[in-house]
N, CA and C of each residue as an Amber inpcrd file, in Angstrom:
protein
   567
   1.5220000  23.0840000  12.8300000   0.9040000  23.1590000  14.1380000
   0.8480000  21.7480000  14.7380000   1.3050000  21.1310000  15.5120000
   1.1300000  20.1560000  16.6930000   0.1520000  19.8730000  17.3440000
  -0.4040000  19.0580000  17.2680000  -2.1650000  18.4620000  17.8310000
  -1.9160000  17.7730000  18.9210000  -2.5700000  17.5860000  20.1320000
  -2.6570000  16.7840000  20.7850000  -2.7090000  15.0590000  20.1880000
  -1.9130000  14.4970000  21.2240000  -2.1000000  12.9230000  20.7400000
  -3.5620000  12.2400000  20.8960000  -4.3080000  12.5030000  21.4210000
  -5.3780000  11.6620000  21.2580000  -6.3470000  12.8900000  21.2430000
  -7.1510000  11.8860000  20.1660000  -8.3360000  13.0010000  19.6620000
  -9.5790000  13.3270000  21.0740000  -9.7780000  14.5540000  21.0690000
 -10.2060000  14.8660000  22.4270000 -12.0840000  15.1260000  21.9080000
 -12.5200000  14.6870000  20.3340000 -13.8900000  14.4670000  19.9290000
 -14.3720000  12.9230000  19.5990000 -13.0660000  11.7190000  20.1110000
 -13.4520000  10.4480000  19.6970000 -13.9600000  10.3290000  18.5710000
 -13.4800000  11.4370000  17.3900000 -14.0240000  11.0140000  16.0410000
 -12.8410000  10.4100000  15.6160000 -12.7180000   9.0090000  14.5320000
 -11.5000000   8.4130000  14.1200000 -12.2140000   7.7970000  12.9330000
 -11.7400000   8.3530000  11.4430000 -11.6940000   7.5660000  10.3960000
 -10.7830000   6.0700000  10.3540000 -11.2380000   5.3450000   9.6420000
 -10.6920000   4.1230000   9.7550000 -10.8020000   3.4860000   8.3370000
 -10.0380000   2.9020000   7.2740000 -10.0730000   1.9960000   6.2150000
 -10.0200000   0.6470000   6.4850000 -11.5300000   0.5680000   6.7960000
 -12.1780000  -1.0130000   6.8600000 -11.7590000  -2.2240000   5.7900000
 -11.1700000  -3.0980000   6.3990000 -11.0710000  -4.4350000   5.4060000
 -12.0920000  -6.0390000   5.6700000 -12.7190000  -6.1900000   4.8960000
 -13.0580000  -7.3530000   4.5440000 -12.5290000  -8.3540000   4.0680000
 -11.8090000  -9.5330000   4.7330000 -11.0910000 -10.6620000   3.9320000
 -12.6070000 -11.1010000   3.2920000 -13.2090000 -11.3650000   3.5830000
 -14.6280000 -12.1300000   3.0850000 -14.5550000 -12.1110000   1.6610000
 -15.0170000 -10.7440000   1.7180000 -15.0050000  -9.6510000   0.6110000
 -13.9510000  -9.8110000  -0.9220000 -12.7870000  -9.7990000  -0.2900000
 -11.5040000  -9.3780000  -1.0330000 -11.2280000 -11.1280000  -2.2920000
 -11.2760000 -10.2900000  -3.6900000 -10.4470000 -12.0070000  -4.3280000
  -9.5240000 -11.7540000  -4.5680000  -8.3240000 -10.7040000  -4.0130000
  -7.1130000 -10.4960000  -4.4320000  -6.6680000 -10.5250000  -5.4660000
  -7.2920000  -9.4620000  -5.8510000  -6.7880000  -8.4130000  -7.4180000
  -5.8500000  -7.6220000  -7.5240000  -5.4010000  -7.5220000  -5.7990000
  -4.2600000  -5.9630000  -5.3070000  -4.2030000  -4.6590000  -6.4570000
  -5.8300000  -4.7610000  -6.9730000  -6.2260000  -3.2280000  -7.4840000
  -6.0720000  -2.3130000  -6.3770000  -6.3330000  -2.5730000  -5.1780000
  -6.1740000  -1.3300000  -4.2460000  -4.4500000  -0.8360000  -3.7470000
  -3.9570000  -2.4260000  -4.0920000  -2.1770000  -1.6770000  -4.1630000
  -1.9810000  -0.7870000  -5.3460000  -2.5340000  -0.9420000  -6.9200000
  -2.1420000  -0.7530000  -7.8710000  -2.7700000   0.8000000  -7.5170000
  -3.7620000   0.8910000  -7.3760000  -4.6570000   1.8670000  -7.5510000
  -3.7680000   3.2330000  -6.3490000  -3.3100000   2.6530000  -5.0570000
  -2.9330000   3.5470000  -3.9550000  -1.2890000   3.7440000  -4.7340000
  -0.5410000   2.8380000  -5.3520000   0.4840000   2.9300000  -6.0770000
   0.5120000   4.2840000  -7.1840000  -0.3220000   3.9930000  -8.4650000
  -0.5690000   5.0030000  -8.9850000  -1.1840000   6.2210000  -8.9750000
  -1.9390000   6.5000000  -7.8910000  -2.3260000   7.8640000  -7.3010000
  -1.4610000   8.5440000  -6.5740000  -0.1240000   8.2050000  -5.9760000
   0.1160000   8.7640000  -5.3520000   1.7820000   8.5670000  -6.0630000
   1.7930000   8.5540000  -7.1590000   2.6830000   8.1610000  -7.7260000
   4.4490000   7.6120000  -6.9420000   3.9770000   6.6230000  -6.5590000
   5.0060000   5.9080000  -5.6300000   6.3070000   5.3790000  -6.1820000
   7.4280000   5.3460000  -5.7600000   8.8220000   4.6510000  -6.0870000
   8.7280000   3.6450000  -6.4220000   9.2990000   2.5460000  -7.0410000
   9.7310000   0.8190000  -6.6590000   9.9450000   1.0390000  -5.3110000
   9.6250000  -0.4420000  -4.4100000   9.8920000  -0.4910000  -3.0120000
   9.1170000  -0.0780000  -2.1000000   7.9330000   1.3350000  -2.6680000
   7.1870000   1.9520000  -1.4950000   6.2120000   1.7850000  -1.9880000
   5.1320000   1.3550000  -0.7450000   4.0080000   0.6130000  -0.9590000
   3.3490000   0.3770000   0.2690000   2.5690000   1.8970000   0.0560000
   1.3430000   2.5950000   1.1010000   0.4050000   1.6020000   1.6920000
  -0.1060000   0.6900000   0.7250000  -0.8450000  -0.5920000   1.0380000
  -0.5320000  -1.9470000   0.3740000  -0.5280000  -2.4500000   1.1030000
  -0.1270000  -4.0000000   0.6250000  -0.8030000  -5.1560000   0.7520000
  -1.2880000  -5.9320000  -0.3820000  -1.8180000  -7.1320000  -0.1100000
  -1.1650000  -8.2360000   0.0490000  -1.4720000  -9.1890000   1.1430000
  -0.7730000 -10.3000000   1.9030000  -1.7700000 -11.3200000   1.7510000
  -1.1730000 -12.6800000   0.9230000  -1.9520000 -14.2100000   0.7260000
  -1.5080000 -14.8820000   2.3680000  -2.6510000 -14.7440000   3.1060000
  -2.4450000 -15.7120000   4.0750000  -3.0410000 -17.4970000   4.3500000
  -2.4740000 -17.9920000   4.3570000  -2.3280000 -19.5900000   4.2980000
  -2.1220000 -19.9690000   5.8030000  -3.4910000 -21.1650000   6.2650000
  -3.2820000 -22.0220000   7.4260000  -4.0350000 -22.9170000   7.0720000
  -3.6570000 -23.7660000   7.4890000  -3.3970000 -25.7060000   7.6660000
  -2.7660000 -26.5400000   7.2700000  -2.7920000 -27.6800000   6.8150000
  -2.0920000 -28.4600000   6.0530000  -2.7190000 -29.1020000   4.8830000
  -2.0840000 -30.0180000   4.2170000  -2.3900000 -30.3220000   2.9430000
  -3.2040000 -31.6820000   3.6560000  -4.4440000 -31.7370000   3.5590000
  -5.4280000 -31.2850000   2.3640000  -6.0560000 -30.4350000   2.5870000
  -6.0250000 -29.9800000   3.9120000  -7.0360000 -28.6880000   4.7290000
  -6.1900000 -27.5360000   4.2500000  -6.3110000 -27.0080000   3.3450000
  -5.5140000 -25.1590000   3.8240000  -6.6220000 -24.5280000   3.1460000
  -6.6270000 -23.4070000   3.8960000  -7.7370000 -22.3740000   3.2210000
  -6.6500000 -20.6600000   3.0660000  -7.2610000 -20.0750000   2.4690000
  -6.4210000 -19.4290000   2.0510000  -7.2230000 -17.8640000   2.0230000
  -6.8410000 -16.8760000   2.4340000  -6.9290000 -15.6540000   2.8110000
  -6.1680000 -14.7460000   2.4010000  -6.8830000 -13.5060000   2.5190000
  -5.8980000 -12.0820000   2.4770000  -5.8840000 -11.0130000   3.1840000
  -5.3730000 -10.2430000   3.0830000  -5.3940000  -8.7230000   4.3940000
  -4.6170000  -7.7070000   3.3970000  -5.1180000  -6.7900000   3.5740000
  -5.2470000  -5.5380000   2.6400000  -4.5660000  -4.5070000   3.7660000
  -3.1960000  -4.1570000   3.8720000  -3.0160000  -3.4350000   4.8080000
  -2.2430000  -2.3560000   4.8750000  -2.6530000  -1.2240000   5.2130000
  -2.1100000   0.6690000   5.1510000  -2.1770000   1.0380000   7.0430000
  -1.9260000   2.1070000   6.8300000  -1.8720000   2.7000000   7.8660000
  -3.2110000   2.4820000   8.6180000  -3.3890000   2.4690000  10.1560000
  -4.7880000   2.3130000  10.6610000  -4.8990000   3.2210000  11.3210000
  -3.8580000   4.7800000  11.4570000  -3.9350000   5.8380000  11.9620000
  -4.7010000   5.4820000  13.4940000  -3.9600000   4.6120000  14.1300000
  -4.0900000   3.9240000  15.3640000  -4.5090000   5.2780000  16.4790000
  -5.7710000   4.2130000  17.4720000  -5.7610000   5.5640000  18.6560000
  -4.3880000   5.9790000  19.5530000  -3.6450000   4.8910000  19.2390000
  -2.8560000   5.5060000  20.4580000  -1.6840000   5.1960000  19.6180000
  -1.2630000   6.0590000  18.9940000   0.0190000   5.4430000  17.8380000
   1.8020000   5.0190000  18.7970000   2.0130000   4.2720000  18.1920000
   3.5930000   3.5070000  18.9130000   4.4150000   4.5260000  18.1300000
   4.1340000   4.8860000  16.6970000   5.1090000   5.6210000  15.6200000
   5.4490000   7.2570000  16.2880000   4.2560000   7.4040000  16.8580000
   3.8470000   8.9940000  17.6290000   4.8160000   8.9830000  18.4400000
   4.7540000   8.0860000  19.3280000   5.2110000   8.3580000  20.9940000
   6.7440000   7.6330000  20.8140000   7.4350000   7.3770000  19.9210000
   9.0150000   7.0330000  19.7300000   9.9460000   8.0190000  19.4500000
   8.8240000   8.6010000  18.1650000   9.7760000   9.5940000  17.1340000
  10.5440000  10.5410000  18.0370000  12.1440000  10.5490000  17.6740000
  12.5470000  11.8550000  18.4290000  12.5090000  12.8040000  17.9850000
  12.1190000  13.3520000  17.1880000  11.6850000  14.3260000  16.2470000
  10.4720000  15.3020000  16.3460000   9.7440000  14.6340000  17.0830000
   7.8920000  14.2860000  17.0350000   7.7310000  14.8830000  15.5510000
   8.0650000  14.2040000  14.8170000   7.5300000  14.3170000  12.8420000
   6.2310000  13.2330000  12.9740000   5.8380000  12.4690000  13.7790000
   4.3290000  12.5440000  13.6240000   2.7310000  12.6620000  14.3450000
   2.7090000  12.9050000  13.9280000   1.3230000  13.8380000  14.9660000
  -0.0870000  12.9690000  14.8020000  -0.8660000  13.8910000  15.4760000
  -2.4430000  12.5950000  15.3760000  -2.9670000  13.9970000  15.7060000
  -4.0120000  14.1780000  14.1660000  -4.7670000  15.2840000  14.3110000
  -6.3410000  15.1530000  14.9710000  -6.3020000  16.0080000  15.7230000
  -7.3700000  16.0250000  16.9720000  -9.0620000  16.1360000  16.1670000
  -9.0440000  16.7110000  14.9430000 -10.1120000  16.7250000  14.3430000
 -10.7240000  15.4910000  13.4730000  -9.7710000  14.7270000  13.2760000
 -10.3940000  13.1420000  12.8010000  -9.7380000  12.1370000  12.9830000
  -8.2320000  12.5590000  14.0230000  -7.5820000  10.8920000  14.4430000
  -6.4160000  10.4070000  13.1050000  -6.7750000  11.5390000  12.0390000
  -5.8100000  10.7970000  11.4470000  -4.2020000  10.8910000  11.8690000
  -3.1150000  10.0380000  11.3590000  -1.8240000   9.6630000  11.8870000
  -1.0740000  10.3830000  10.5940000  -0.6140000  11.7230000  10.7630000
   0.3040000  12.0550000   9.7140000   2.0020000  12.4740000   9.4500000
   2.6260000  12.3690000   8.9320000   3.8960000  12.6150000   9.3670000
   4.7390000  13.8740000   8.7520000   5.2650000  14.5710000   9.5190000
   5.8960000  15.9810000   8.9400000   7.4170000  15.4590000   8.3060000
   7.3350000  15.7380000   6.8480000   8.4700000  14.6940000   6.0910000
   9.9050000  16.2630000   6.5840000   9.4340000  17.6280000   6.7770000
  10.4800000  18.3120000   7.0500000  10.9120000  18.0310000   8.4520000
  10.8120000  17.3830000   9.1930000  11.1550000  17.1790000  11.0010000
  11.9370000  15.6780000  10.7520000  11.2630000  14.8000000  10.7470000
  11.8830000  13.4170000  10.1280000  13.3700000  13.2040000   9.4190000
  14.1360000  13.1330000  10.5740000  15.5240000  12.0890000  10.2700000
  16.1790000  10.9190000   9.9010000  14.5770000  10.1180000   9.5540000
  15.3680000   8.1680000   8.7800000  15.6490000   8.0490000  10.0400000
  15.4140000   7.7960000  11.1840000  16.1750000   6.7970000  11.8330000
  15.2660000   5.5670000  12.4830000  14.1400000   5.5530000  11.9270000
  13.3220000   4.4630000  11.3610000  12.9540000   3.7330000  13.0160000
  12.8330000   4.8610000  14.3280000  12.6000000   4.2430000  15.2190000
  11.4580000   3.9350000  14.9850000  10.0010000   4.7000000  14.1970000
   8.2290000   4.0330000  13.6650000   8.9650000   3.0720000  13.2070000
   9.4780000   2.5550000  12.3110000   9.4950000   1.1820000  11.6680000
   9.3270000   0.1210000  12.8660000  10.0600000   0.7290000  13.6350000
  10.5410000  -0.8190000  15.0260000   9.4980000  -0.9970000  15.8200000
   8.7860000   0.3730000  16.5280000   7.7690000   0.2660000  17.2420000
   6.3870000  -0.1910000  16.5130000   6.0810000   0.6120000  15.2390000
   4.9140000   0.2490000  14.8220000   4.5950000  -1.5770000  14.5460000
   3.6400000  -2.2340000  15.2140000   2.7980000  -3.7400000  15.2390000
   2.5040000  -3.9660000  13.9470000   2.4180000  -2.9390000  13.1680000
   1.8650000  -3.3930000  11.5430000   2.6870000  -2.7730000  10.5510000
   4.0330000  -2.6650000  10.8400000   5.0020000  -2.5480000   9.4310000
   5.0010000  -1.7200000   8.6230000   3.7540000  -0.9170000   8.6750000
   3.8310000   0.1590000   8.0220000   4.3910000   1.3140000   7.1330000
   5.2900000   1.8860000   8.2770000   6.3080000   3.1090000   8.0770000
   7.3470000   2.3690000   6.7210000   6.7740000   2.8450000   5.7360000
   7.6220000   3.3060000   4.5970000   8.8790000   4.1110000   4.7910000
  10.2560000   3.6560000   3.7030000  11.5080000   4.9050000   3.5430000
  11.8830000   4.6400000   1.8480000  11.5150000   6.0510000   1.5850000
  11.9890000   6.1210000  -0.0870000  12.9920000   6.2460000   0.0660000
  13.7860000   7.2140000  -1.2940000  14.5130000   6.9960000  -1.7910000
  15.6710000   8.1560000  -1.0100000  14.7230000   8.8030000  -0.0330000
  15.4390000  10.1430000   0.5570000  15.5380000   9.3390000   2.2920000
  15.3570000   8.5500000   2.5280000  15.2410000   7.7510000   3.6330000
  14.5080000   8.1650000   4.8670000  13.5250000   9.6370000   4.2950000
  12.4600000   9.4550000   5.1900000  11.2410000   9.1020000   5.6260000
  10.4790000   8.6110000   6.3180000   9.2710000   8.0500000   6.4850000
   7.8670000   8.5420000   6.0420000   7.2860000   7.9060000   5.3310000
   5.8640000   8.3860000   4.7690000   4.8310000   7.0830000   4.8940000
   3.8430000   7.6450000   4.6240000   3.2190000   6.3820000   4.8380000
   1.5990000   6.7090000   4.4800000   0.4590000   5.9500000   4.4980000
  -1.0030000   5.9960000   3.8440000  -0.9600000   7.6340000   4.9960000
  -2.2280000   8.4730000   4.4460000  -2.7650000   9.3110000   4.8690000
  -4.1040000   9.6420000   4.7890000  -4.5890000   8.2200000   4.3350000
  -6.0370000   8.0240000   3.4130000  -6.4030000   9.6270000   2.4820000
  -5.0620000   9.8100000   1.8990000  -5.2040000  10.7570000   0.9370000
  -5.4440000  12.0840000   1.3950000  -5.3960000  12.1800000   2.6910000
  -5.5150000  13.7300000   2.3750000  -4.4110000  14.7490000   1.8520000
  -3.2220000  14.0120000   1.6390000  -2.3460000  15.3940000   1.5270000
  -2.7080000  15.3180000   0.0880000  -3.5260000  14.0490000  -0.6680000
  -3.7180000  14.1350000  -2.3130000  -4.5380000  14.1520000  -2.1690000
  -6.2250000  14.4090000  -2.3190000  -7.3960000  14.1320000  -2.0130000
  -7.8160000  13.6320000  -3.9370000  -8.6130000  12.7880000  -3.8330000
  -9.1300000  12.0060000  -5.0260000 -10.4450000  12.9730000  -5.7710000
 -11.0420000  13.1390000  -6.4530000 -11.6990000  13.4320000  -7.0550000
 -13.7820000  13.8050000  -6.6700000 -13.3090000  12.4210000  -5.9100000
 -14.7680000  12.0870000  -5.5030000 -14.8940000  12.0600000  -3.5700000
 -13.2090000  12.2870000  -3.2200000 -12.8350000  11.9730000  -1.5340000
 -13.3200000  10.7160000  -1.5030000 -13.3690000   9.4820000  -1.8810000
 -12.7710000   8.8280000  -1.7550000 -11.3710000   7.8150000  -1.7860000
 -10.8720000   7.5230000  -1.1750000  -9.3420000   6.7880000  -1.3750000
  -9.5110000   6.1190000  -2.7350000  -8.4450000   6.4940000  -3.3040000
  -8.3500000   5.7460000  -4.6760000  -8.7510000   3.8260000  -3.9410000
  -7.7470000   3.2780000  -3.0450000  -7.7220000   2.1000000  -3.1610000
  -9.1160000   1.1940000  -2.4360000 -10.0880000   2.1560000  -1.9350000
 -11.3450000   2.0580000  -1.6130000 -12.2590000   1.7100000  -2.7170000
 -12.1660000   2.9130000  -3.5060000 -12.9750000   3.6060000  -4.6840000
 -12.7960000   2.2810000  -6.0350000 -11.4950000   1.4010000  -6.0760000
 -11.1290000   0.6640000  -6.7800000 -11.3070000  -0.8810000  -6.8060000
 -11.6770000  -0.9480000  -5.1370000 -11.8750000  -2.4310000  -5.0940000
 -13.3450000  -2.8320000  -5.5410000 -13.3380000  -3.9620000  -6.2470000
 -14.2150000  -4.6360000  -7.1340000 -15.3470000  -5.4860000  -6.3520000
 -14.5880000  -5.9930000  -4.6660000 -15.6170000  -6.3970000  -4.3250000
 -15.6850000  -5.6910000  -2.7890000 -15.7160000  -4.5740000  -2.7790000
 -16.0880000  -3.6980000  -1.8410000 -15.6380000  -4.0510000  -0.5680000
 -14.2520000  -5.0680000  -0.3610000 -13.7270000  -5.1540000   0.4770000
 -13.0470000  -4.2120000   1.4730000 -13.0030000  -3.3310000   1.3180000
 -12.5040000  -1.8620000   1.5620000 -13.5570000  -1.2160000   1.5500000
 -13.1770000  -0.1870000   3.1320000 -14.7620000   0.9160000   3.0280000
 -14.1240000   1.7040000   4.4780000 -13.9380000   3.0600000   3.4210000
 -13.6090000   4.1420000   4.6920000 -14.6590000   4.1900000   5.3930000
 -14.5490000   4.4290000   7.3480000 -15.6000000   4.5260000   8.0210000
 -15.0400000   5.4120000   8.8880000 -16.4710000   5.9890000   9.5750000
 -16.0960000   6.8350000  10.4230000 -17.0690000   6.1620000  11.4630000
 -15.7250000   6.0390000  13.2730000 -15.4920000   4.9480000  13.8530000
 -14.9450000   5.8170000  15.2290000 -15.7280000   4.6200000  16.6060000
 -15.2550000   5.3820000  17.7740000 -13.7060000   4.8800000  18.2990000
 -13.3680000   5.3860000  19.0370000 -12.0570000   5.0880000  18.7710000
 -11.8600000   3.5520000  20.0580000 -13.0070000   3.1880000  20.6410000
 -13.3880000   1.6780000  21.0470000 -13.3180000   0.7770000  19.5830000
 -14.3150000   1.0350000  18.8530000 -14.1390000   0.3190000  17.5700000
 -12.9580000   0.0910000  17.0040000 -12.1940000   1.5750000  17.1410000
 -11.0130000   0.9770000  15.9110000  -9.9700000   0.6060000  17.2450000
 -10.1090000   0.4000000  18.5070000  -8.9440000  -0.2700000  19.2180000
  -9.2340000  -1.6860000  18.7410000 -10.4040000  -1.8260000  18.8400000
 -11.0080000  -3.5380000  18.6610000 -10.3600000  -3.9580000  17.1500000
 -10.9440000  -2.8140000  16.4480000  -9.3910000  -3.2580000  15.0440000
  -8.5510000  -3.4370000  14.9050000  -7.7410000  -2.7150000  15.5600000
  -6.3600000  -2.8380000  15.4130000  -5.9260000  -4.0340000  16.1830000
  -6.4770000  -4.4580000  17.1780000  -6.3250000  -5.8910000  17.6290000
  -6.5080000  -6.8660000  17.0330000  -7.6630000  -7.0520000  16.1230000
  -8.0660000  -7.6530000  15.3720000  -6.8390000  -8.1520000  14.3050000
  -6.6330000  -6.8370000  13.8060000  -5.8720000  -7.2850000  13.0970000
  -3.9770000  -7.0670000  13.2770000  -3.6900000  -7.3940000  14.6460000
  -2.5830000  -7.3310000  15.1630000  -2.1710000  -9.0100000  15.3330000
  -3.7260000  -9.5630000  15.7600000  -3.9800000 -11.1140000  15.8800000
  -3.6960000 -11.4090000  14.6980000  -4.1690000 -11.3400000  13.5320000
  -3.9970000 -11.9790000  12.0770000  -2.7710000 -11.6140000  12.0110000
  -2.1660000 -10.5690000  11.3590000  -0.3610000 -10.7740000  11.2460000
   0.2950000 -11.8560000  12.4010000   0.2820000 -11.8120000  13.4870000
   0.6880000 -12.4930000  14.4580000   0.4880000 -13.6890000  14.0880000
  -1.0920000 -14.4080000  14.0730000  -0.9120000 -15.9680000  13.6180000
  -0.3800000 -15.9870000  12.4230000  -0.6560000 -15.2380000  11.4090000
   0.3850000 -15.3340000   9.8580000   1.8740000 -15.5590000  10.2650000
   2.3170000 -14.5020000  10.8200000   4.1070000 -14.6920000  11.1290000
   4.4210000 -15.6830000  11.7990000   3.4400000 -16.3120000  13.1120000
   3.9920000 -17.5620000  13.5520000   3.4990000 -18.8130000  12.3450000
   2.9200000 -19.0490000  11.7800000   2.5880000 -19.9130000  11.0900000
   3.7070000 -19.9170000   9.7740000   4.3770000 -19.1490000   9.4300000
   5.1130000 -19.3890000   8.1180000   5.9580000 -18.3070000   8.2910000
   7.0690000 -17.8410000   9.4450000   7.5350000 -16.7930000   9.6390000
   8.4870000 -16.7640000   8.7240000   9.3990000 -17.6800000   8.4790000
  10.5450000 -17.3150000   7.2380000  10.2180000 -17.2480000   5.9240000
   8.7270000 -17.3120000   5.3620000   8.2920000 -17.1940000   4.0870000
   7.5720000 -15.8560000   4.0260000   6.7770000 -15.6830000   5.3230000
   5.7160000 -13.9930000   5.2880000   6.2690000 -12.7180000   5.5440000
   5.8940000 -11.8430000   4.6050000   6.9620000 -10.8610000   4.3530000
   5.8900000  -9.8290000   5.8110000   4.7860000 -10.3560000   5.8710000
   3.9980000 -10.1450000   7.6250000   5.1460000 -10.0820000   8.9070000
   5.5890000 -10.9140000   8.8700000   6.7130000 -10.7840000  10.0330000
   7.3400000  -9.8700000  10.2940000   7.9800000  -9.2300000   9.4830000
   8.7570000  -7.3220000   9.0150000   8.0120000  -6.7220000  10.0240000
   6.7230000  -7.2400000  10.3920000   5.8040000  -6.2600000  11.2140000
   6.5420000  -6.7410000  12.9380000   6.3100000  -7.6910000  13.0600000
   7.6760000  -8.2040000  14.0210000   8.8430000  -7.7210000  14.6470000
   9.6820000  -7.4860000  13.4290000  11.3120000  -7.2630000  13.6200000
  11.1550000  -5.7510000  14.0260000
């Protein structure tokens, strides 16, 4: 069934990140890796060491990053396929793997790199678990982090625009700051 693109109850789950928080253990890669028993190469969430200043000043950061099942998705409104949808009852961003042809136009449009291609070359990507749901409903890579850097929320969809900006800005200064070393940039191309 086909949902309208924007949720018409402004309810939108969101997987909150804390750099503060995070000492980069990438238990929540390992953890979203082995729950969902993933390929080599595909990798639902990813942790990124971000680095700015110079020597002797650099401080050093991270970003924990999956799908943000965006309010107004770029991956949605490309696909010629429409293989992905935005369900009207919580905003999440999911993709129909039987409609989906690989031709990886989400890869190009999506700001945050996201859109995964296994080994069958079609697109998948975080679903904060619902097509697997965890034990306790929480996301394995939530449920796993040690310093509670991660925290599913439920969020207006003002809030999570302000997120996704948020963190559209951080990849952005990451890729200009060290673009031929940050594998951040991919979000770019």
């Amino acid at each position: 069934m086909r949902e309208a693109v924007m949720n018409a109850y402004g309810k939108e789950y969101l997987i909150s990140f804390d750099p503060d928080s995070c000492i980069q253990c990438h238990g929540c890669e390992t953890a979203c890796k082995t729950w969902r028993n993933l390929p080599f190469g595909v990798n639902y969430r990813r942790v990124f060491s971000l680095w700015e200043g110079r020597y002797p000043e650099i401080r050093s950061s991270s970003l924990s990053l999956a799908c943000l099942h965006c309010v107004d998705p770029a991956c949605l409104k490309i696909c010629p396929e429409k293989a992905i949808l935005k369900r009207i009852s919580d905003g999440l961003v999911l993709v129909d793997a039987s409609l989906c042809i690989g031709c990886k136009a989400c890869a190009k449009a999506c700001p945050f790199g996201v859109p995964q291609f296994g080994w069958d070359n079609l697109m998948e990507k975080c679903d904060m678990c619902f097509s697997n749901p965890s034990p306790n409903g929480v996301p394995p890579c939530v449920a796993t982090c040690p310093g509670n850097a991660l925290s599913l929320k439920e969020v207006t969809q003002d809030a999570k625009k302000m997120y996704e900006s948020k963190t559209n800005y951080t990849i952005g200064k990451a890729s200009v700051a060290t673009e031929t070393h940050n594998p951040l940039c991919l979000a770019k191309q």
